[in-house]
Coordinates of C-alpha atoms in Angstrom, one line a residue:
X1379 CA -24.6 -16.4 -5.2
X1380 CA -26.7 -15.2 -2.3
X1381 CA -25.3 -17.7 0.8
X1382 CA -27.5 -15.9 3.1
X1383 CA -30.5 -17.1 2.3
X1384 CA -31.6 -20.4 4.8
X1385 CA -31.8 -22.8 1.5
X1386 CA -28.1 -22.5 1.4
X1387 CA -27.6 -22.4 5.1
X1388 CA -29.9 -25.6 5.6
X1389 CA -28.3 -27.1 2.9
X1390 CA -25.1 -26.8 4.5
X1391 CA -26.0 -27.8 7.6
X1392 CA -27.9 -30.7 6.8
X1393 CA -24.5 -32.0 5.4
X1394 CA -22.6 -30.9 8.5
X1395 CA -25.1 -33.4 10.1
X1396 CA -23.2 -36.2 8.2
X1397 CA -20.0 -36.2 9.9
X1398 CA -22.0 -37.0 13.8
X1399 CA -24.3 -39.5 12.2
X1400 CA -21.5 -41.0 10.9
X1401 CA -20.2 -43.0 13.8
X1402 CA -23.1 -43.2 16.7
X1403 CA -26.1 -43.9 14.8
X1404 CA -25.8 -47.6 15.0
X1405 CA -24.4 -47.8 18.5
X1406 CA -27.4 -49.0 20.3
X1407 CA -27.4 -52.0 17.5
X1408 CA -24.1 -53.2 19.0
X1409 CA -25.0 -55.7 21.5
X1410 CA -27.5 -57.9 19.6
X1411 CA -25.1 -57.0 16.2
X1412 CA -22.4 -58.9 18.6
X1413 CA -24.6 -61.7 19.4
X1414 CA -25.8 -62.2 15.4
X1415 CA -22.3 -62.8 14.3
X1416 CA -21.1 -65.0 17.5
X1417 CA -19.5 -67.5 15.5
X1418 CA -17.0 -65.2 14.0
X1419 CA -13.6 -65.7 15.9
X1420 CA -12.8 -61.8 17.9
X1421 CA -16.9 -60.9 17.0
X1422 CA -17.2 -59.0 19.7
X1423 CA -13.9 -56.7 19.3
X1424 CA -14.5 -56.1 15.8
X1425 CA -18.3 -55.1 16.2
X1426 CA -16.9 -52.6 18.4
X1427 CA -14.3 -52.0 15.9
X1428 CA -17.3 -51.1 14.1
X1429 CA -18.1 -47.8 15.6
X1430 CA -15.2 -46.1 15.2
X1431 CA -13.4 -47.8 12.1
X1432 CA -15.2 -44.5 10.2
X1433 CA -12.6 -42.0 12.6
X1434 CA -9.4 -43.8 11.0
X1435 CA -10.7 -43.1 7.1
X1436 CA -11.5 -39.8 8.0
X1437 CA -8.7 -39.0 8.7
X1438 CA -6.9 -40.1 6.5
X1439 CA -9.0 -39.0 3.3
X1440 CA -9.7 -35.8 4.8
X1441 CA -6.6 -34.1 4.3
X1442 CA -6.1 -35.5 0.8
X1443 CA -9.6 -34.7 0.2
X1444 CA -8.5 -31.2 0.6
X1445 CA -5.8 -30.5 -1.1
X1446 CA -7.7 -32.1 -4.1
X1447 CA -10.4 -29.7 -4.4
X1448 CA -8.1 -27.1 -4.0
X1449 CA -7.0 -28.0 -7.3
X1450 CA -10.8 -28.9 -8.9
X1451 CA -13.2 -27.1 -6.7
X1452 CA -15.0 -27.7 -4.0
X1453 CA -18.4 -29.6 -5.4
X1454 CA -16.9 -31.8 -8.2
X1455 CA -16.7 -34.6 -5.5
X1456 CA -19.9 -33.8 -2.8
X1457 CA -22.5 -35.5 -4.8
X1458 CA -19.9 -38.6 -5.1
X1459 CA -19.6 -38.3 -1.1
X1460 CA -23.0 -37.8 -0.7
X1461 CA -23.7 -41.3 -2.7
X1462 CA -20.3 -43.2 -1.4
X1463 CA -21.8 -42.4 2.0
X1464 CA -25.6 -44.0 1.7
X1465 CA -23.6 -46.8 0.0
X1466 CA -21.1 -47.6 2.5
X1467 CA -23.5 -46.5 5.4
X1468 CA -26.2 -49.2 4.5
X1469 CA -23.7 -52.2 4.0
X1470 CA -24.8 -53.4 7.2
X1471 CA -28.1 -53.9 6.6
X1472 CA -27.4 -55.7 3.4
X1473 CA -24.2 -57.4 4.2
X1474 CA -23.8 -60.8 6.4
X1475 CA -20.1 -60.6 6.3
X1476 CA -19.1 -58.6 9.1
X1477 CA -15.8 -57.9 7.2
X1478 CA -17.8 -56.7 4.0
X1479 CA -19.7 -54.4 6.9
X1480 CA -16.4 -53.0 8.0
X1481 CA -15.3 -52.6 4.7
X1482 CA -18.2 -50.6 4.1
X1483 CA -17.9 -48.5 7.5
X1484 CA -14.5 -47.9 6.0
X1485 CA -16.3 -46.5 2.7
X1486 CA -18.2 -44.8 5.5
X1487 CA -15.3 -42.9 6.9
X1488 CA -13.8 -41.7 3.3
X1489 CA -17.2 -40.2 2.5
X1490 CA -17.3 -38.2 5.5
X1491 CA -14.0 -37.1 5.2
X1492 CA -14.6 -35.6 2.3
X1493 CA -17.9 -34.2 2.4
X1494 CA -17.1 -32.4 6.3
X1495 CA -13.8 -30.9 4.3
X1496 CA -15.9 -29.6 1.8
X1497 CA -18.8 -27.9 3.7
X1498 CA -16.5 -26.6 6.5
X1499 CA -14.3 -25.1 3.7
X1500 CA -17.5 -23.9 1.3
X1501 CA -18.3 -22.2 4.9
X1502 CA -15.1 -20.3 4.6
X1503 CA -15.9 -19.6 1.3
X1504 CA -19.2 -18.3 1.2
X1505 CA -19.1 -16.1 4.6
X1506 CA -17.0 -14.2 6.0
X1507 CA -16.5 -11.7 9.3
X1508 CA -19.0 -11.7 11.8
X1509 CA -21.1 -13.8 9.4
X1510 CA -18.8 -16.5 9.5
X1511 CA -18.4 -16.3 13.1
X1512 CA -22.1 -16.8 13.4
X1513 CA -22.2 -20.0 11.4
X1514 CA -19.5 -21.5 12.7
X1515 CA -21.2 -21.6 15.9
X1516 CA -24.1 -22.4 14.4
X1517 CA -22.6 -25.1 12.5
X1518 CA -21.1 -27.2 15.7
X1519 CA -24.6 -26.2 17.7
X1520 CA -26.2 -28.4 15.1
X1521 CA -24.1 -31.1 14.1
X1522 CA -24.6 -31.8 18.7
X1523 CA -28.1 -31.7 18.0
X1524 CA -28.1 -33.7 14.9
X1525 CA -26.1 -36.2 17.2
X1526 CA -28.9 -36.8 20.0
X1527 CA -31.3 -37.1 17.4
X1528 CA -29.7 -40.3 15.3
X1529 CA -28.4 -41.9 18.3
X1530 CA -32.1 -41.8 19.9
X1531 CA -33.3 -43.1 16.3
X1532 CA -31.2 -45.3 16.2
X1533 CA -32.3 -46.7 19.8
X1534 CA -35.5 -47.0 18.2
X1535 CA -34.9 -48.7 15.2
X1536 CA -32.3 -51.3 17.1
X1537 CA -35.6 -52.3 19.1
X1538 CA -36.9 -53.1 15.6
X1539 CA -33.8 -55.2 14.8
X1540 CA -29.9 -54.2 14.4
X1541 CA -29.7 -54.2 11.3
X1542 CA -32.5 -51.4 10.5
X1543 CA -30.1 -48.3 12.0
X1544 CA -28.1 -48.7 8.9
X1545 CA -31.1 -47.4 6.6
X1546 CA -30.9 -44.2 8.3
X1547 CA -27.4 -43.8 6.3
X1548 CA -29.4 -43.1 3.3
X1549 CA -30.6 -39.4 4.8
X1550 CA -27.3 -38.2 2.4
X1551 CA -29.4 -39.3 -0.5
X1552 CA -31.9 -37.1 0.1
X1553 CA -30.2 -34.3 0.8
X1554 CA -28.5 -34.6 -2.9
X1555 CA -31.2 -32.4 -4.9
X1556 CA -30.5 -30.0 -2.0
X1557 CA -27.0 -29.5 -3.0
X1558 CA -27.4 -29.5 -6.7
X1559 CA -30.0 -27.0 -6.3
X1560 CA -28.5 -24.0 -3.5
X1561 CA -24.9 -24.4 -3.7
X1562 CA -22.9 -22.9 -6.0
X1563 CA -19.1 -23.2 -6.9
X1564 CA -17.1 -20.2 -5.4
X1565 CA -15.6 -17.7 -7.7
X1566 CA -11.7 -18.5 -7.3
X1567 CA -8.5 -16.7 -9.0
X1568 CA -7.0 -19.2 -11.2
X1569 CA -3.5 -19.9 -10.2
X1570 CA -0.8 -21.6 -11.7
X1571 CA 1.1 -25.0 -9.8
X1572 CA 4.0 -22.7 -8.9
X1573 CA 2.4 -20.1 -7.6
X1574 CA -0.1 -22.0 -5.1
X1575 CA 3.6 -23.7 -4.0
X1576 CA 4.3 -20.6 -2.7
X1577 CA 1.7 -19.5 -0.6
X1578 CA 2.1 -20.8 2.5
X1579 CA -0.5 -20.0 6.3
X1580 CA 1.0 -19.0 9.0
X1581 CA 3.3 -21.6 11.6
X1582 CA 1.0 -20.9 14.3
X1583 CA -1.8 -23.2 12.3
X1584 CA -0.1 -26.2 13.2
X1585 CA -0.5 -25.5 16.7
X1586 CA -3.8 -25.5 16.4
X1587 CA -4.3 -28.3 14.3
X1588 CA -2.4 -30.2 17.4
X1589 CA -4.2 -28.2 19.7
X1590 CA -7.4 -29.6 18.2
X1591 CA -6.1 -33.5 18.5
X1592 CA -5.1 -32.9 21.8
X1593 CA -8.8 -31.6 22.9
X1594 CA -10.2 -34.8 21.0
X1595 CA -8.0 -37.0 23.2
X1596 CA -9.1 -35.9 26.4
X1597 CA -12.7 -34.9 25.6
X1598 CA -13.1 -38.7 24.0
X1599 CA -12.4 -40.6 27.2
X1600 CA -16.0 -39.3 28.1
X1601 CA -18.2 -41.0 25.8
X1602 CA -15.9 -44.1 26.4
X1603 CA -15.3 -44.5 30.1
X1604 CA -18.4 -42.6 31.6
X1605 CA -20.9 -45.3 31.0
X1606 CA -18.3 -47.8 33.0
X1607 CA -17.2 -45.1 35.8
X1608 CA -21.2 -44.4 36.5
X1609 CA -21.6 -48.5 37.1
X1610 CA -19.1 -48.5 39.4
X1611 CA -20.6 -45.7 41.5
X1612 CA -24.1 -47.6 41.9
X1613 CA -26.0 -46.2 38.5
X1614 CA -27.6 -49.6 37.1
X1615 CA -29.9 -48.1 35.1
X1616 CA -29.3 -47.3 31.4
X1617 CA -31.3 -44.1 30.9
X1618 CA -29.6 -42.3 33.3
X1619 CA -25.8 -43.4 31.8
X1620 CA -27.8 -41.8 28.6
X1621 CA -28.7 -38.9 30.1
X1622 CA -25.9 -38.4 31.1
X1623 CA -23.8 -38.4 28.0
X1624 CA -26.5 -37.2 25.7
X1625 CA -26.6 -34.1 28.6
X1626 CA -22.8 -33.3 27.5
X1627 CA -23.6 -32.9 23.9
X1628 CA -26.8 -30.8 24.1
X1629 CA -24.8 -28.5 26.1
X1630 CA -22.4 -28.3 23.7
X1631 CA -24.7 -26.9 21.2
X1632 CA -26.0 -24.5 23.7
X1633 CA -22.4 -23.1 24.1
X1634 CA -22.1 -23.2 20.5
X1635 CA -24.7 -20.9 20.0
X1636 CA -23.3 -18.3 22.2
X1637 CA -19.9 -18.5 20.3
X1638 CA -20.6 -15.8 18.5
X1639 CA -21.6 -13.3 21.3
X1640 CA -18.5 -14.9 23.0
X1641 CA -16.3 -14.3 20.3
X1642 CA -17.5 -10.6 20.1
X1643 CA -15.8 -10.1 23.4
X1644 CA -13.1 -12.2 23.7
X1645 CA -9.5 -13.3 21.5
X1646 CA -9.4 -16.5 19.9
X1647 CA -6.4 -17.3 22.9
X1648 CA -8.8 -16.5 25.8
X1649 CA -11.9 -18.6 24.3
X1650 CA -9.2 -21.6 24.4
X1651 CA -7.8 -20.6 27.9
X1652 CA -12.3 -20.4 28.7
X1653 CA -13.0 -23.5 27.2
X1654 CA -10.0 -25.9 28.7
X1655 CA -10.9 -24.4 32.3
X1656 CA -14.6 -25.5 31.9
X1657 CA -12.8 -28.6 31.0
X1658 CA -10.8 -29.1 34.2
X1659 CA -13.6 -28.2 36.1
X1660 CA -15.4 -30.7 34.3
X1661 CA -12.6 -33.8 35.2
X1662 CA -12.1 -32.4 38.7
X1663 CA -16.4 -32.5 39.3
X1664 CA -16.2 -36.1 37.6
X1665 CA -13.0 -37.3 39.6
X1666 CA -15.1 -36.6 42.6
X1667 CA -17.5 -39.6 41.7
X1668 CA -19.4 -39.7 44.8
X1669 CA -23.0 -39.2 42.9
X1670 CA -24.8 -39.2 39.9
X1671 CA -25.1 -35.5 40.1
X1672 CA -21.6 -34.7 40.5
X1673 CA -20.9 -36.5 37.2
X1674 CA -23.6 -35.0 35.9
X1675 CA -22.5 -31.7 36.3
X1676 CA -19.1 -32.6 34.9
X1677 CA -20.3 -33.4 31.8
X1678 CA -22.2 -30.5 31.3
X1679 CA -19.1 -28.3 31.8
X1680 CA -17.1 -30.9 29.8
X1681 CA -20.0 -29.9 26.7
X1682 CA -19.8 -26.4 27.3
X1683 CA -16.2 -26.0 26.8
X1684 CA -16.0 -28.3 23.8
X1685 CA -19.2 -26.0 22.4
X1686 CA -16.7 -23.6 22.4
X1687 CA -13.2 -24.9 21.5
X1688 CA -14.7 -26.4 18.1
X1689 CA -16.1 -23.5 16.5
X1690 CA -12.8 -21.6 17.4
X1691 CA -11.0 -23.6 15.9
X1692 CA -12.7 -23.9 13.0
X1693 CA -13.0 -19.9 12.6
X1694 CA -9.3 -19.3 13.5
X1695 CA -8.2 -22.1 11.1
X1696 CA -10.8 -20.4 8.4
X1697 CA -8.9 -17.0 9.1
X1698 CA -5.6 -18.2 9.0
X1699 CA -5.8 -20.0 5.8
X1700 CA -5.0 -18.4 2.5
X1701 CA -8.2 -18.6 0.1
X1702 CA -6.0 -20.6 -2.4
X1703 CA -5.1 -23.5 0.0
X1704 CA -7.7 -23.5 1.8
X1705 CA -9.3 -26.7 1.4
X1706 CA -5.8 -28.1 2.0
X1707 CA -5.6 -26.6 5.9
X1708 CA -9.2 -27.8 6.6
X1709 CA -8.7 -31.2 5.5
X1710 CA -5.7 -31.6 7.9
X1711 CA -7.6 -29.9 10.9
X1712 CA -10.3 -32.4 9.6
X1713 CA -7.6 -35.1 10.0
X1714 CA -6.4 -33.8 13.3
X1715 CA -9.7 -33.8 15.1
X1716 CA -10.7 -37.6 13.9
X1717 CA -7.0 -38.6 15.1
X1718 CA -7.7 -37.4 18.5
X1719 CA -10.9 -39.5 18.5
X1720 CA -9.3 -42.7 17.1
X1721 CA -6.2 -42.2 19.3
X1722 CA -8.1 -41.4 22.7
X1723 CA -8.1 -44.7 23.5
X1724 CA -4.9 -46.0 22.2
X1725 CA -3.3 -43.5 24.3
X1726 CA -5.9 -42.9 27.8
X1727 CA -6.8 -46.4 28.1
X1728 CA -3.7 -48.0 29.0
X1729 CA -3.4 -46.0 31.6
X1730 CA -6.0 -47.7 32.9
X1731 CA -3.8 -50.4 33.8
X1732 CA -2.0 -48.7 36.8
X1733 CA -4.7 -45.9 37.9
X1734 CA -8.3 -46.1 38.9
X1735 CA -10.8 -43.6 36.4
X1736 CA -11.4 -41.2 39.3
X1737 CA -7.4 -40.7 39.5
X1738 CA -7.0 -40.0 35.7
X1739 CA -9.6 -37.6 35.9
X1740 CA -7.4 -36.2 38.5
X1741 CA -4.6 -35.9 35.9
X1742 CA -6.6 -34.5 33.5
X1743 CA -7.9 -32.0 35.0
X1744 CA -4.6 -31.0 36.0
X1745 CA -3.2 -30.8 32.5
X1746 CA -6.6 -29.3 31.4
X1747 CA -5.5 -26.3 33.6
X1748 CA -2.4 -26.1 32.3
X1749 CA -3.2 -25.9 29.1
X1750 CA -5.4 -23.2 30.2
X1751 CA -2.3 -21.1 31.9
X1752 CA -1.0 -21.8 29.0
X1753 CA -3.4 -20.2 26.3
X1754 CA -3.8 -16.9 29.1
X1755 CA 0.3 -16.6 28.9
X1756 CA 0.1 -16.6 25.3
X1757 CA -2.6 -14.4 25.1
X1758 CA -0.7 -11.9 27.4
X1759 CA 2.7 -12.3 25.4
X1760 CA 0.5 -11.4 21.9
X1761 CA -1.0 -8.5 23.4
X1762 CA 2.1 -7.5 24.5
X1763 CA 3.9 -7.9 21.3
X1764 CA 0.9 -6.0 19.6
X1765 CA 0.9 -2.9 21.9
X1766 CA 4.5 -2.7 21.4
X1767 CA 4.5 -3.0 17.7
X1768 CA 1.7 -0.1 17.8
X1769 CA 4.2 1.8 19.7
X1770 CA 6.7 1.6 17.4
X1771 CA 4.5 2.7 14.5

């Protein structure tokens, strides 16, 4: 098939887009979606619940999800995604059981982690060198994009009432004849059970699988604690808590394009070691706290070395990963990331308990900047080990 043509690469990304919508489109319906089901005992905990009940279920489908079409290829189960999704998506605009709704956002979550384990593996599938390094990039550049467009729909539609968000969840229905029509199954070797059991990736994917939950717990405090931490300097007014947030993912696409001009130039160790300094300077700028600007340009930074993390670690997992079990890896670094979302504030927020926000940011910038040290010494030590293996030969 001819996967450089932009039908397939639309198509592709138009089901990336699935995986932000997923969680933030209906976050602007929260308040008045609280209020609606007041007489339900812990409402308002479990509307919250709400918005990121999807992480858990992707998560945990994701990886399964993977090893599955492993076994029965990769688009046997995308059109069943793609319809599980508008299903679960929409149960809360037809649903007045706010169990049935989570039940649904559950549905939500398995979708999604089977749909962004397919496309992020058909991605590995269909490209490969510099033209995979491109679309990975491009990939993450649009799924930020895609985000600040359905959270400002849905701010629109929540003005309409809360429950009209939730039709937006049936954009995966139209992107259906999309996928029947431009993508195609990849050619694959047949292998037999006991010959898949033996191939194996590399150890060093694990560390990046962990590397990629640990960048989702720190990174996640933003979207969660930033709107509180602006109040308490003196910003009352909501746009500008927007702005600010929204300002963090835009310029995470904008580093996300650049990925692949970045990449050119540097190892997939030094863009790590880049993008958790950008962090810490990020955490330090926001520790600060002493104006709206200063957070401001935190979260800027804070996008720009996320913009740039993601995509490496998708293209580094892509390379690592033996064509046979490949949907397997993806599906776990699939897992990985969404556990670093639903654990950021299992983990950050009782900290809360004993430090003020300004002093975790602190912290966190100092572990941000030794986890940079840490990627530059083990760049060092593998450029090392290569020159001297050259040497030998």
């Amino acid at each position: 098939m001819k996967s450089e043509t932009w039908q397939v690469k639309a198509t592709l990304l138009l089901v990336s887009s699935l995986t932000i919508m997923s969680m933030i489109t209906v976050s602007a319906s929260l308040p008045d979606m609280t209020r609606s089901f007041s007489d339900v005992p812990n409402s308002e905990g479990l509307v919250k619940l709400s918005l990121s009940f999807p992480g858990l279920f992707i998560a945990l489908s994701a990886m399964l999800a993977g090893i599955v079409i492993d076994r029965t290829g990769r688009l046997k189960l995308l059109g069943i995604a793609l319809v599980l999704f508008a299903i679960g998506g929409t149960s809360g605009y037809w649903l007045d059981d706010l169990y049935g709704i989570l039940a649904g956002r559950a549905l939500l979550g398995i979708s999604v982690g089977i749909s962004m384990t397919i496309v992020t593996t058909l991605v590995a599938d269909y490209y490969q060198g510099k033209s995979r390094q491109q679309f990975a990039g491009l990939q993450i550049a649009v799924m930020s994009l895609a985000g600040i467009l359905f959270i400002t729909l849905g701010g629109v539609l929540a003005d309409v009432g809360w429950r009209v968000p939730f039709l937006l969840y049936f954009f995966s229905l139209l992107i259906l004849p999309a996928v029947s029509l431009y993508l195609k199954e990849p050619k694959r070797e047949v292998k037999t059970s006991e010959t898949v059991k033996g191939i194996q990736s590399p150890r060093i994917i694990w560390l990046i699988f962990v590397n990629v939950m640990l960048m989702w717990i720190i990174f996640f405090i933003i979207p969660v604690q930033i709107p509180f931490y602006l109040k308490e300097i003196g910003v009352e007014k909501n746009a500008m808590i927007g702005i600010a947030i929204a300002a963090s993912t835009l310029f995470s696409a904008v580093s996300s394009f650049s990925y692949s001009r970045i990449r050119d130039k540097l190892g997939f160790r030094q863009i790590f070691a880049l993008g958790y300094f950008l962090m810490a300077l990020a955490f330090a700028a926001m520790a600060m706290g002493n104006s709206y600007a200063v957070v401001l340009l935190g979260t800027l930074l804070a996008g720009l070395g996320m913009g740039l993390m993601i995509p490496n670690a998708n293209l580094w997992v892509m390379h690592l990963a033996p064509q046979e079990i490949r949907g397997k890896e993806i599906g776990r670094l699939t897992t990985f990331w969404f556990l670093g979302q639903f654990l950021s504030p299992l983990v950050l927020l009782p900290v809360l308990n004993y430090l003020s926000l300004s002093r975790l940011f602190y912290i966190l910038a100092l572990v941000l900047l030794g986890l940079t040290l840490i990627f530059l010494m083990w760049y060092w030590i593998h450029k090392r080990s290569l020159a001297t293996t050259d040497a030998q030969n």
